[in-house]
PDB file of C-alpha atoms in Angstrom:
ATOM      1  CA  MET X   1       0.024  -0.217   0.135  1.00 51.00           C
ATOM      2  CA  ALA X   2       1.114   3.504  -0.548  1.00 46.00           C
ATOM      3  CA  LEU X   3       1.270   6.037   2.261  1.00 49.00           C
ATOM      4  CA  PRO X   4      -0.105   9.444   1.790  1.00 40.00           C
ATOM      5  CA  GLN X   5       2.774  11.967   0.518  1.00 39.00           C
ATOM      6  CA  ILE X   6       4.015  13.408   3.792  1.00 37.00           C
ATOM      7  CA  LEU X   7       7.097  14.957   4.436  1.00 37.00           C
ATOM      8  CA  PRO X   8       8.370  16.620   7.287  1.00 40.00           C
ATOM      9  CA  SER X   9       8.368  20.506   7.213  1.00 38.00           C
ATOM     10  CA  PRO X  10      11.246  22.863   6.809  1.00 34.00           C
ATOM     11  CA  SER X  11      11.428  23.164  10.434  1.00 36.00           C
ATOM     12  CA  SER X  12      12.684  19.500  10.947  1.00 40.00           C
ATOM     13  CA  SER X  13      16.198  19.086  10.806  1.00 39.00           C
ATOM     14  CA  PHE X  14      18.026  16.266   9.826  1.00 42.00           C
ATOM     15  CA  THR X  15      21.547  15.226   8.722  1.00 38.00           C
ATOM     16  CA  HIS X  16      21.623  13.622   5.597  1.00 38.00           C
ATOM     17  CA  LYS X  17      20.693  15.562   2.142  1.00 34.00           C
ATOM     18  CA  PRO X  18      20.441  13.788  -1.257  1.00 33.00           C
ATOM     19  CA  HIS X  19      23.447  14.357  -3.433  1.00 33.00           C
ATOM     20  CA  LEU X  20      24.170  12.962  -6.950  1.00 27.00           C
ATOM     21  CA  ASN X  21      27.143  13.032  -8.509  1.00 35.00           C
ATOM     22  CA  PRO X  22      27.507  15.315 -11.833  1.00 27.00           C
ATOM     23  CA  SER X  23      27.649  12.065 -13.928  1.00 35.00           C
ATOM     24  CA  ASN X  24      24.073  11.279 -12.904  1.00 31.00           C
ATOM     25  CA  PHE X  25      24.971   7.672 -13.900  1.00 32.00           C
ATOM     26  CA  PHE X  26      27.025   6.490 -11.279  1.00 46.00           C
ATOM     27  CA  LEU X  27      26.986   6.199  -7.677  1.00 53.00           C
ATOM     28  CA  ILE X  28      29.784   7.584  -5.618  1.00 50.00           C
ATOM     29  CA  PRO X  29      29.639   5.883  -2.100  1.00 56.00           C
ATOM     30  CA  GLN X  30      30.735   7.493   0.757  1.00 56.00           C
ATOM     31  CA  PHE X  31      32.301   5.312   3.355  1.00 48.00           C
ATOM     32  CA  ASN X  32      32.180   5.806   6.768  1.00 44.00           C
ATOM     33  CA  ASN X  33      34.362   3.124   8.098  1.00 41.00           C
ATOM     34  CA  PRO X  34      37.736   4.988   9.692  1.00 33.00           C
ATOM     35  CA  GLN X  35      39.789   2.444   7.363  1.00 34.00           C
ATOM     36  CA  CYS X  36      38.264   3.621   4.174  1.00 38.00           C
ATOM     37  CA  GLN X  37      37.037   7.430   4.483  1.00 33.00           C
ATOM     38  CA  PHE X  38      38.155   9.146   1.358  1.00 28.00           C
ATOM     39  CA  SER X  39      36.962  12.754   0.099  1.00 25.00           C
ATOM     40  CA  SER X  40      35.890  13.911  -3.232  1.00 25.00           C
ATOM     41  CA  LYS X  41      34.231  16.752  -4.793  1.00 24.00           C
ATOM     42  CA  LEU X  42      31.358  14.295  -5.977  1.00 24.00           C
ATOM     43  CA  LEU X  43      30.817  13.359  -2.488  1.00 25.00           C
ATOM     44  CA  LEU X  44      28.763  14.788   0.017  1.00 26.00           C
ATOM     45  CA  GLN X  45      30.432  15.422   3.657  1.00 27.00           C
ATOM     46  CA  HIS X  46      28.409  15.900   6.290  1.00 28.00           C
ATOM     47  CA  ARG X  47      29.076  15.949  10.164  1.00 27.00           C
ATOM     48  CA  ARG X  48      27.035  17.542  12.920  1.00 30.00           C
ATOM     49  CA  GLN X  49      28.566  18.851  16.284  1.00 30.00           C
ATOM     50  CA  ARG X  50      26.985  20.278  19.370  1.00 30.00           C
ATOM     51  CA  ASN X  51      29.350  22.104  21.566  1.00 31.00           C
ATOM     52  CA  SER X  52      26.966  22.572  24.486  1.00 31.00           C
ATOM     53  CA  ASN X  53      28.278  19.286  26.090  1.00 31.00           C
ATOM     54  CA  GLY X  54      30.926  18.065  23.622  1.00 29.00           C
ATOM     55  CA  ILE X  55      28.533  15.602  21.775  1.00 28.00           C
ATOM     56  CA  ARG X  56      29.921  14.941  18.358  1.00 28.00           C
ATOM     57  CA  CYS X  57      28.644  12.490  15.892  1.00 30.00           C
ATOM     58  CA  SER X  58      28.779  12.027  12.059  1.00 32.00           C
ATOM     59  CA  ALA X  59      26.340  10.102   9.861  1.00 35.00           C
ATOM     60  CA  SER X  60      28.230   6.878  10.158  1.00 39.00           C
ATOM     61  CA  SER X  61      27.680   3.272  10.265  1.00 43.00           C
ATOM     62  CA  SER X  62      28.210   1.065  13.298  1.00 52.00           C
ATOM     63  CA  PHE X  63      27.077  -2.519  12.525  1.00 55.00           C
ATOM     64  CA  PRO X  64      27.021  -5.610  14.857  1.00 50.00           C
ATOM     65  CA  GLU X  65      29.730  -7.867  14.646  1.00 43.00           C
ATOM     66  CA  LYS X  66      27.461 -10.970  14.484  1.00 42.00           C
ATOM     67  CA  HIS X  67      24.222 -11.408  12.688  1.00 40.00           C
ATOM     68  CA  HIS X  68      21.337 -10.273  14.766  1.00 42.00           C
ATOM     69  CA  THR X  69      19.411 -13.263  16.034  1.00 39.00           C
ATOM     70  CA  GLY X  70      17.070 -11.625  18.317  1.00 47.00           C
ATOM     71  CA  SER X  71      14.831  -9.806  15.721  1.00 51.00           C
ATOM     72  CA  PRO X  72      10.894  -9.932  15.983  1.00 61.00           C
ATOM     73  CA  LYS X  73       9.187 -12.738  14.021  1.00 62.00           C
ATOM     74  CA  SER X  74       8.404 -11.385  10.604  1.00 60.00           C
ATOM     75  CA  ASP X  75       4.751 -12.666  11.292  1.00 68.00           C
ATOM     76  CA  ASP X  76       4.277 -10.178  14.307  1.00 79.00           C
ATOM     77  CA  VAL X  77       2.046  -7.039  13.627  1.00 83.00           C
ATOM     78  CA  VAL X  78       2.515  -4.286  15.758  1.00 91.00           C
ATOM     79  CA  GLU X  79       1.765  -0.474  15.778  1.00 94.00           C
ATOM     80  CA  LEU X  80       4.821   1.749  15.126  1.00 96.00           C
ATOM     81  CA  PRO X  81       5.286   5.964  14.994  1.00 96.00           C
ATOM     82  CA  LEU X  82       6.786   6.879  11.710  1.00 97.00           C
ATOM     83  CA  PHE X  83       9.113   9.722  10.788  1.00 96.00           C
ATOM     84  CA  PRO X  84       9.082  10.455   7.072  1.00 96.00           C
ATOM     85  CA  LEU X  85      12.428  11.752   5.888  1.00 95.00           C
ATOM     86  CA  PRO X  86      14.047  12.124   2.389  1.00 95.00           C
ATOM     87  CA  LEU X  87      16.864   9.450   3.418  1.00 96.00           C
ATOM     88  CA  VAL X  88      17.083   5.771   3.853  1.00 97.00           C
ATOM     89  CA  LEU X  89      17.907   4.250   6.972  1.00 98.00           C
ATOM     90  CA  PHE X  90      19.597   0.778   7.130  1.00 98.00           C
ATOM     91  CA  PRO X  91      19.931  -1.888   9.968  1.00 98.00           C
ATOM     92  CA  GLY X  92      23.263  -1.158  12.064  1.00 97.00           C
ATOM     93  CA  ALA X  93      23.633   2.567  10.751  1.00 97.00           C
ATOM     94  CA  ILE X  94      23.891   5.235  12.933  1.00 96.00           C
ATOM     95  CA  LEU X  95      21.571   8.421  12.269  1.00 96.00           C
ATOM     96  CA  PRO X  96      21.902  11.763  14.161  1.00 95.00           C
ATOM     97  CA  LEU X  97      18.862  14.141  13.956  1.00 94.00           C
ATOM     98  CA  GLN X  98      17.663  17.110  15.689  1.00 92.00           C
ATOM     99  CA  ILE X  99      13.986  17.471  16.205  1.00 93.00           C
ATOM    100  CA  PHE X 100      12.293  20.820  15.902  1.00 91.00           C
ATOM    101  CA  GLU X 101       8.779  20.483  14.576  1.00 93.00           C
ATOM    102  CA  PHE X 102       6.064  20.241  17.109  1.00 93.00           C
ATOM    103  CA  ARG X 103       4.362  16.888  16.332  1.00 95.00           C
ATOM    104  CA  TYR X 104       7.611  15.146  16.412  1.00 94.00           C
ATOM    105  CA  ARG X 105       8.550  16.751  19.597  1.00 94.00           C
ATOM    106  CA  ILE X 106       5.420  15.310  21.011  1.00 94.00           C
ATOM    107  CA  MET X 107       6.224  12.060  19.717  1.00 95.00           C
ATOM    108  CA  MET X 108       9.489  12.236  21.314  1.00 94.00           C
ATOM    109  CA  HIS X 109       7.786  12.906  24.689  1.00 93.00           C
ATOM    110  CA  THR X 110       5.882   9.673  24.067  1.00 93.00           C
ATOM    111  CA  LEU X 111       9.026   7.712  22.969  1.00 93.00           C
ATOM    112  CA  LEU X 112      11.014   8.655  26.094  1.00 90.00           C
ATOM    113  CA  GLN X 113       8.423   7.011  28.246  1.00 90.00           C
ATOM    114  CA  THR X 114       8.164   3.653  26.147  1.00 87.00           C
ATOM    115  CA  ASP X 115      10.451   2.051  24.222  1.00 88.00           C
ATOM    116  CA  LEU X 116      12.387   4.831  22.348  1.00 92.00           C
ATOM    117  CA  ARG X 117      11.835   3.219  18.773  1.00 96.00           C
ATOM    118  CA  PHE X 118      10.262   4.736  15.809  1.00 97.00           C
ATOM    119  CA  GLY X 119      10.203   3.954  12.037  1.00 98.00           C
ATOM    120  CA  VAL X 120      12.292   6.075   9.692  1.00 98.00           C
ATOM    121  CA  ILE X 121      10.833   5.664   6.333  1.00 97.00           C
ATOM    122  CA  TYR X 122      11.750   7.414   2.879  1.00 97.00           C
ATOM    123  CA  SER X 123       9.604  10.265   1.484  1.00 95.00           C
ATOM    124  CA  ASP X 124      10.354  12.760  -1.366  1.00 91.00           C
ATOM    125  CA  SER X 125       7.883  14.920  -3.124  1.00 89.00           C
ATOM    126  CA  ALA X 126       8.176  12.907  -6.380  1.00 88.00           C
ATOM    127  CA  THR X 127       7.690   9.347  -5.204  1.00 86.00           C
ATOM    128  CA  GLY X 128       5.619  10.075  -1.829  1.00 91.00           C
ATOM    129  CA  THR X 129       6.289   7.660   1.018  1.00 93.00           C
ATOM    130  CA  ALA X 130       7.576   4.225   0.977  1.00 96.00           C
ATOM    131  CA  ASP X 131       5.895   1.080   2.270  1.00 96.00           C
ATOM    132  CA  VAL X 132       9.186  -0.267   3.651  1.00 98.00           C
ATOM    133  CA  GLY X 133      11.411   1.426   6.423  1.00 98.00           C
ATOM    134  CA  CYS X 134      13.579   0.698   9.248  1.00 98.00           C
ATOM    135  CA  VAL X 135      13.137   1.329  12.769  1.00 98.00           C
ATOM    136  CA  GLY X 136      15.467   3.594  14.284  1.00 97.00           C
ATOM    137  CA  GLU X 137      16.118   2.992  18.124  1.00 97.00           C
ATOM    138  CA  VAL X 138      17.108   6.431  20.127  1.00 95.00           C
ATOM    139  CA  VAL X 139      20.756   5.306  21.944  1.00 95.00           C
ATOM    140  CA  LYS X 140      21.476   8.799  23.079  1.00 95.00           C
ATOM    141  CA  HIS X 141      19.460  11.721  23.375  1.00 92.00           C
ATOM    142  CA  GLU X 142      19.648  15.602  24.652  1.00 93.00           C
ATOM    143  CA  ARG X 143      16.933  17.946  25.333  1.00 91.00           C
ATOM    144  CA  LEU X 144      17.726  21.375  23.821  1.00 88.00           C
ATOM    145  CA  VAL X 145      16.111  24.846  24.519  1.00 84.00           C
ATOM    146  CA  ASP X 146      12.684  25.476  23.302  1.00 87.00           C
ATOM    147  CA  ASP X 147      11.893  21.586  23.801  1.00 89.00           C
ATOM    148  CA  ARG X 148      13.623  20.428  20.719  1.00 92.00           C
ATOM    149  CA  PHE X 149      15.758  17.305  20.772  1.00 93.00           C
ATOM    150  CA  PHE X 150      18.932  16.137  19.584  1.00 94.00           C
ATOM    151  CA  LEU X 151      19.051  12.342  18.933  1.00 94.00           C
ATOM    152  CA  ILE X 152      21.573   9.451  18.085  1.00 96.00           C
ATOM    153  CA  CYS X 153      19.678   6.742  16.364  1.00 97.00           C
ATOM    154  CA  LYS X 154      20.644   3.348  15.437  1.00 97.00           C
ATOM    155  CA  GLY X 155      18.715   1.129  12.698  1.00 98.00           C
ATOM    156  CA  GLN X 156      17.310  -1.946  13.873  1.00 97.00           C
ATOM    157  CA  GLU X 157      15.002  -4.101  12.055  1.00 97.00           C
ATOM    158  CA  ARG X 158      13.331  -3.478   8.775  1.00 98.00           C
ATOM    159  CA  PHE X 159       9.152  -3.153   8.404  1.00 98.00           C
ATOM    160  CA  ARG X 160       6.663  -3.074   5.784  1.00 97.00           C
ATOM    161  CA  VAL X 161       3.598  -0.839   6.507  1.00 97.00           C
ATOM    162  CA  ASN X 162       0.429  -2.752   6.285  1.00 96.00           C
ATOM    163  CA  LYS X 163      -1.857   0.155   7.105  1.00 95.00           C
ATOM    164  CA  LEU X 164      -2.001   3.681   8.472  1.00 95.00           C
ATOM    165  CA  VAL X 165      -3.611   3.913  11.915  1.00 96.00           C
ATOM    166  CA  ARG X 166      -3.871   7.191  12.539  1.00 94.00           C
ATOM    167  CA  SER X 167      -2.132  10.379  11.095  1.00 93.00           C
ATOM    168  CA  LYS X 168      -2.328  13.124  14.091  1.00 94.00           C
ATOM    169  CA  PRO X 169      -0.688  14.448  15.860  1.00 94.00           C
ATOM    170  CA  TYR X 170       2.002  12.054  14.004  1.00 95.00           C
ATOM    171  CA  LEU X 171       1.691   8.964  11.769  1.00 96.00           C
ATOM    172  CA  VAL X 172       1.278   5.693  13.412  1.00 97.00           C
ATOM    173  CA  ALA X 173       1.012   2.811  11.446  1.00 97.00           C
ATOM    174  CA  GLU X 174       0.259  -1.116  11.773  1.00 97.00           C
ATOM    175  CA  VAL X 175       3.692  -2.534  10.254  1.00 97.00           C
ATOM    176  CA  THR X 176       5.155  -6.316  10.112  1.00 97.00           C
ATOM    177  CA  TRP X 177       8.728  -7.251  10.160  1.00 96.00           C
ATOM    178  CA  LEU X 178      10.816  -8.053   7.022  1.00 96.00           C
ATOM    179  CA  GLU X 179      13.761 -10.681   6.995  1.00 95.00           C
ATOM    180  CA  ASP X 180      15.890 -11.597   4.178  1.00 94.00           C
ATOM    181  CA  ARG X 181      14.800 -15.074   2.771  1.00 88.00           C
ATOM    182  CA  PRO X 182      17.044 -17.737   1.592  1.00 82.00           C
ATOM    183  CA  SER X 183      17.742 -17.407  -2.404  1.00 74.00           C
ATOM    184  CA  ALA X 184      15.132 -19.006  -4.379  1.00 69.00           C
ATOM    185  CA  ASN X 185      17.472 -21.538  -6.138  1.00 66.00           C
ATOM    186  CA  GLY X 186      19.787 -21.881  -3.272  1.00 68.00           C
ATOM    187  CA  GLU X 187      23.073 -21.653  -5.284  1.00 72.00           C
ATOM    188  CA  ASP X 188      24.104 -18.458  -4.588  1.00 81.00           C
ATOM    189  CA  ASP X 189      27.478 -18.181  -2.848  1.00 91.00           C
ATOM    190  CA  VAL X 190      26.645 -15.341  -0.627  1.00 94.00           C
ATOM    191  CA  GLU X 191      30.075 -15.487   1.147  1.00 95.00           C
ATOM    192  CA  GLY X 192      31.693 -15.194  -2.183  1.00 95.00           C
ATOM    193  CA  LEU X 193      29.527 -12.327  -3.402  1.00 96.00           C
ATOM    194  CA  ALA X 194      30.428 -10.519  -0.266  1.00 97.00           C
ATOM    195  CA  ASN X 195      34.033 -10.804  -0.807  1.00 96.00           C
ATOM    196  CA  GLU X 196      33.649  -9.654  -4.177  1.00 97.00           C
ATOM    197  CA  VAL X 197      31.903  -6.922  -3.104  1.00 97.00           C
ATOM    198  CA  GLU X 198      34.380  -6.019  -0.430  1.00 96.00           C
ATOM    199  CA  SER X 199      37.252  -6.136  -3.361  1.00 95.00           C
ATOM    200  CA  TYR X 200      35.270  -3.535  -5.366  1.00 96.00           C
ATOM    201  CA  MET X 201      34.833  -1.110  -2.605  1.00 94.00           C
ATOM    202  CA  LYS X 202      38.560  -1.426  -2.065  1.00 93.00           C
ATOM    203  CA  ASP X 203      39.176  -0.431  -5.486  1.00 92.00           C
ATOM    204  CA  VAL X 204      36.548   2.184  -5.568  1.00 92.00           C
ATOM    205  CA  ILE X 205      38.511   3.830  -2.567  1.00 90.00           C
ATOM    206  CA  ARG X 206      42.005   3.570  -4.147  1.00 89.00           C
ATOM    207  CA  LEU X 207      41.024   4.948  -7.157  1.00 90.00           C
ATOM    208  CA  SER X 208      38.893   7.863  -5.398  1.00 89.00           C
ATOM    209  CA  ASN X 209      42.058   8.802  -3.177  1.00 87.00           C
ATOM    210  CA  ARG X 210      44.199   9.079  -6.406  1.00 86.00           C
ATOM    211  CA  LEU X 211      41.582  11.194  -8.119  1.00 87.00           C
ATOM    212  CA  ASN X 212      41.767  13.534  -5.034  1.00 83.00           C
ATOM    213  CA  GLY X 213      45.526  13.297  -4.562  1.00 83.00           C
ATOM    214  CA  LYS X 214      45.463  11.278  -1.503  1.00 82.00           C
ATOM    215  CA  PRO X 215      47.875   8.420  -0.949  1.00 77.00           C
ATOM    216  CA  GLU X 216      46.589   5.041  -2.789  1.00 71.00           C
ATOM    217  CA  LYS X 217      46.462   3.163   0.659  1.00 71.00           C
ATOM    218  CA  GLU X 218      44.981  -0.092   0.520  1.00 72.00           C
ATOM    219  CA  ALA X 219      41.663  -0.468   2.609  1.00 74.00           C
ATOM    220  CA  THR X 220      41.719  -3.574   4.713  1.00 80.00           C
ATOM    221  CA  ASP X 221      39.147  -5.602   6.595  1.00 85.00           C
ATOM    222  CA  LEU X 222      36.238  -3.558   5.559  1.00 91.00           C
ATOM    223  CA  ARG X 223      33.770  -6.279   6.229  1.00 91.00           C
ATOM    224  CA  ARG X 224      35.026  -6.299  10.127  1.00 90.00           C
ATOM    225  CA  ASN X 225      33.883  -9.805  10.445  1.00 90.00           C
ATOM    226  CA  LEU X 226      30.336  -9.045   9.420  1.00 94.00           C
ATOM    227  CA  PHE X 227      28.157 -11.827   7.939  1.00 95.00           C
ATOM    228  CA  PRO X 228      27.015 -11.207   4.471  1.00 96.00           C
ATOM    229  CA  THR X 229      23.417  -9.879   5.276  1.00 96.00           C
ATOM    230  CA  PRO X 230      24.774  -7.077   7.791  1.00 97.00           C
ATOM    231  CA  PHE X 231      27.544  -6.501   5.398  1.00 97.00           C
ATOM    232  CA  SER X 232      25.212  -5.933   2.488  1.00 98.00           C
ATOM    233  CA  PHE X 233      23.068  -3.364   4.687  1.00 98.00           C
ATOM    234  CA  PHE X 234      26.445  -1.590   5.423  1.00 97.00           C
ATOM    235  CA  VAL X 235      27.298  -1.539   1.753  1.00 97.00           C
ATOM    236  CA  GLY X 236      23.900  -0.134   0.900  1.00 97.00           C
ATOM    237  CA  SER X 237      24.345   2.625   3.615  1.00 96.00           C
ATOM    238  CA  THR X 238      27.487   3.785   1.724  1.00 94.00           C
ATOM    239  CA  PHE X 239      25.377   4.889  -1.419  1.00 93.00           C
ATOM    240  CA  GLU X 240      24.319   8.167   0.081  1.00 85.00           C
ATOM    241  CA  GLY X 241      24.287   9.835  -3.521  1.00 81.00           C
ATOM    242  CA  ALA X 242      20.803   7.981  -4.514  1.00 86.00           C
ATOM    243  CA  PRO X 243      18.351   7.511  -1.798  1.00 95.00           C
ATOM    244  CA  ARG X 244      15.839   5.719  -4.302  1.00 95.00           C
ATOM    245  CA  GLU X 245      18.606   3.092  -5.172  1.00 96.00           C
ATOM    246  CA  GLN X 246      19.113   2.804  -1.295  1.00 97.00           C
ATOM    247  CA  GLN X 247      15.382   2.208  -0.830  1.00 97.00           C
ATOM    248  CA  ALA X 248      15.247  -0.576  -3.374  1.00 97.00           C
ATOM    249  CA  LEU X 249      18.369  -2.088  -1.611  1.00 98.00           C
ATOM    250  CA  LEU X 250      16.418  -1.780   1.761  1.00 98.00           C
ATOM    251  CA  GLU X 251      13.242  -3.346   0.170  1.00 98.00           C
ATOM    252  CA  LEU X 252      14.891  -6.589  -1.228  1.00 97.00           C
ATOM    253  CA  GLU X 253      14.443  -9.692   0.992  1.00 96.00           C
ATOM    254  CA  ASP X 254      17.293 -11.704  -0.684  1.00 95.00           C
ATOM    255  CA  THR X 255      20.806 -11.069   0.695  1.00 96.00           C
ATOM    256  CA  ALA X 256      22.377 -12.629  -2.602  1.00 96.00           C
ATOM    257  CA  MET X 257      20.277 -10.169  -4.943  1.00 96.00           C
ATOM    258  CA  ARG X 258      21.347  -7.172  -2.643  1.00 97.00           C
ATOM    259  CA  LEU X 259      24.912  -8.205  -2.930  1.00 97.00           C
ATOM    260  CA  LYS X 260      24.680  -8.686  -6.605  1.00 97.00           C
ATOM    261  CA  ARG X 261      23.034  -5.116  -7.073  1.00 97.00           C
ATOM    262  CA  GLU X 262      25.744  -3.432  -5.101  1.00 98.00           C
ATOM    263  CA  LYS X 263      28.313  -5.341  -6.978  1.00 97.00           C
ATOM    264  CA  GLU X 264      26.902  -4.022 -10.346  1.00 97.00           C
ATOM    265  CA  THR X 265      26.811  -0.587  -8.832  1.00 95.00           C
ATOM    266  CA  LEU X 266      30.418  -0.846  -7.537  1.00 96.00           C
ATOM    267  CA  ARG X 267      31.608  -2.203 -10.927  1.00 96.00           C
ATOM    268  CA  ASN X 268      30.011   0.907 -12.768  1.00 95.00           C
ATOM    269  CA  THR X 269      31.411   3.276 -10.198  1.00 93.00           C
ATOM    270  CA  LEU X 270      34.881   1.817 -10.700  1.00 94.00           C
ATOM    271  CA  ASN X 271      34.761   2.225 -14.809  1.00 94.00           C
ATOM    272  CA  TYR X 272      33.536   5.780 -13.949  1.00 93.00           C
ATOM    273  CA  LEU X 273      36.440   6.383 -11.761  1.00 92.00           C
ATOM    274  CA  SER X 274      38.992   4.413 -13.865  1.00 91.00           C
ATOM    275  CA  ALA X 275      38.026   6.608 -16.822  1.00 91.00           C
ATOM    276  CA  ALA X 276      38.432   9.775 -14.872  1.00 87.00           C
ATOM    277  CA  SER X 277      41.780   8.470 -13.806  1.00 84.00           C
ATOM    278  CA  ALA X 278      42.980   8.085 -17.159  1.00 86.00           C
ATOM    279  CA  VAL X 279      41.704  11.435 -18.337  1.00 83.00           C
ATOM    280  CA  LYS X 280      43.616  12.815 -15.511  1.00 77.00           C
ATOM    281  CA  ASP X 281      46.813  11.255 -16.406  1.00 74.00           C
ATOM    282  CA  VAL X 282      46.576  12.544 -19.947  1.00 74.00           C
ATOM    283  CA  PHE X 283      45.793  15.931 -18.799  1.00 75.00           C
ATOM    284  CA  PRO X 284      47.088  16.451 -15.390  1.00 72.00           C
ATOM    285  CA  SER X 285      46.277  20.087 -15.131  1.00 66.00           C
ATOM    286  CA  SER X 286      42.559  19.390 -15.663  1.00 57.00           C
TER     287      SER X 286
END
């Protein structure tokens, strides 16, 4: 089902903003692992710092080392408050938010007395509000002046909206949980796919560093002992230049399919960067 087209008003502040590279054909991932950070004019760099008590955070990802096994069952039906945003939250990713809008301040007062969990769901003016989102759990909060809130949230389970329960003072929907299913043919080597995706990521980082005049330092251990499913979510979280592509990745219920799609995206990105690097070698001053 399609939810009503609802976007937060400009008074709501959020960390991520959509950004496309000038080619309009390739995604330039932004990697937040300290071992694989790189900068580019094509990348959106964003950090938020609070100086009132030294809190500092960035839109980085922090994924569990082991596959999460305590998730709710996929046939559970629950009511969940929703926060539509023009960004995609993945399981395990960290999302800083600053809450200004009155209805979401009301939501926060309620959450602080309950389980600190709400649904982040992608919405934009062109496509409306998606049916699939990700639970954001408040792991740290600060109450600011004028009853505003600064939050640090962590992505948890994915969900699908079944129906809208109410829209005032904020959206509440009935949802069911999503889990990846085994591949249809059972023949996909997800471990091998994850290793291939990691290899492409390393090459993208290396060429990006080269194009930006940085040392071509080899990125190591991008997976950080992650199983293929959480690793596929981490990879998707780096594609910050194209939220609609991220949404498509979030909605997939097959780890192998998600990794294959990410592999293709990274391969296209690598081809683009290789061509740009070749041009730079021929025309160093360009």
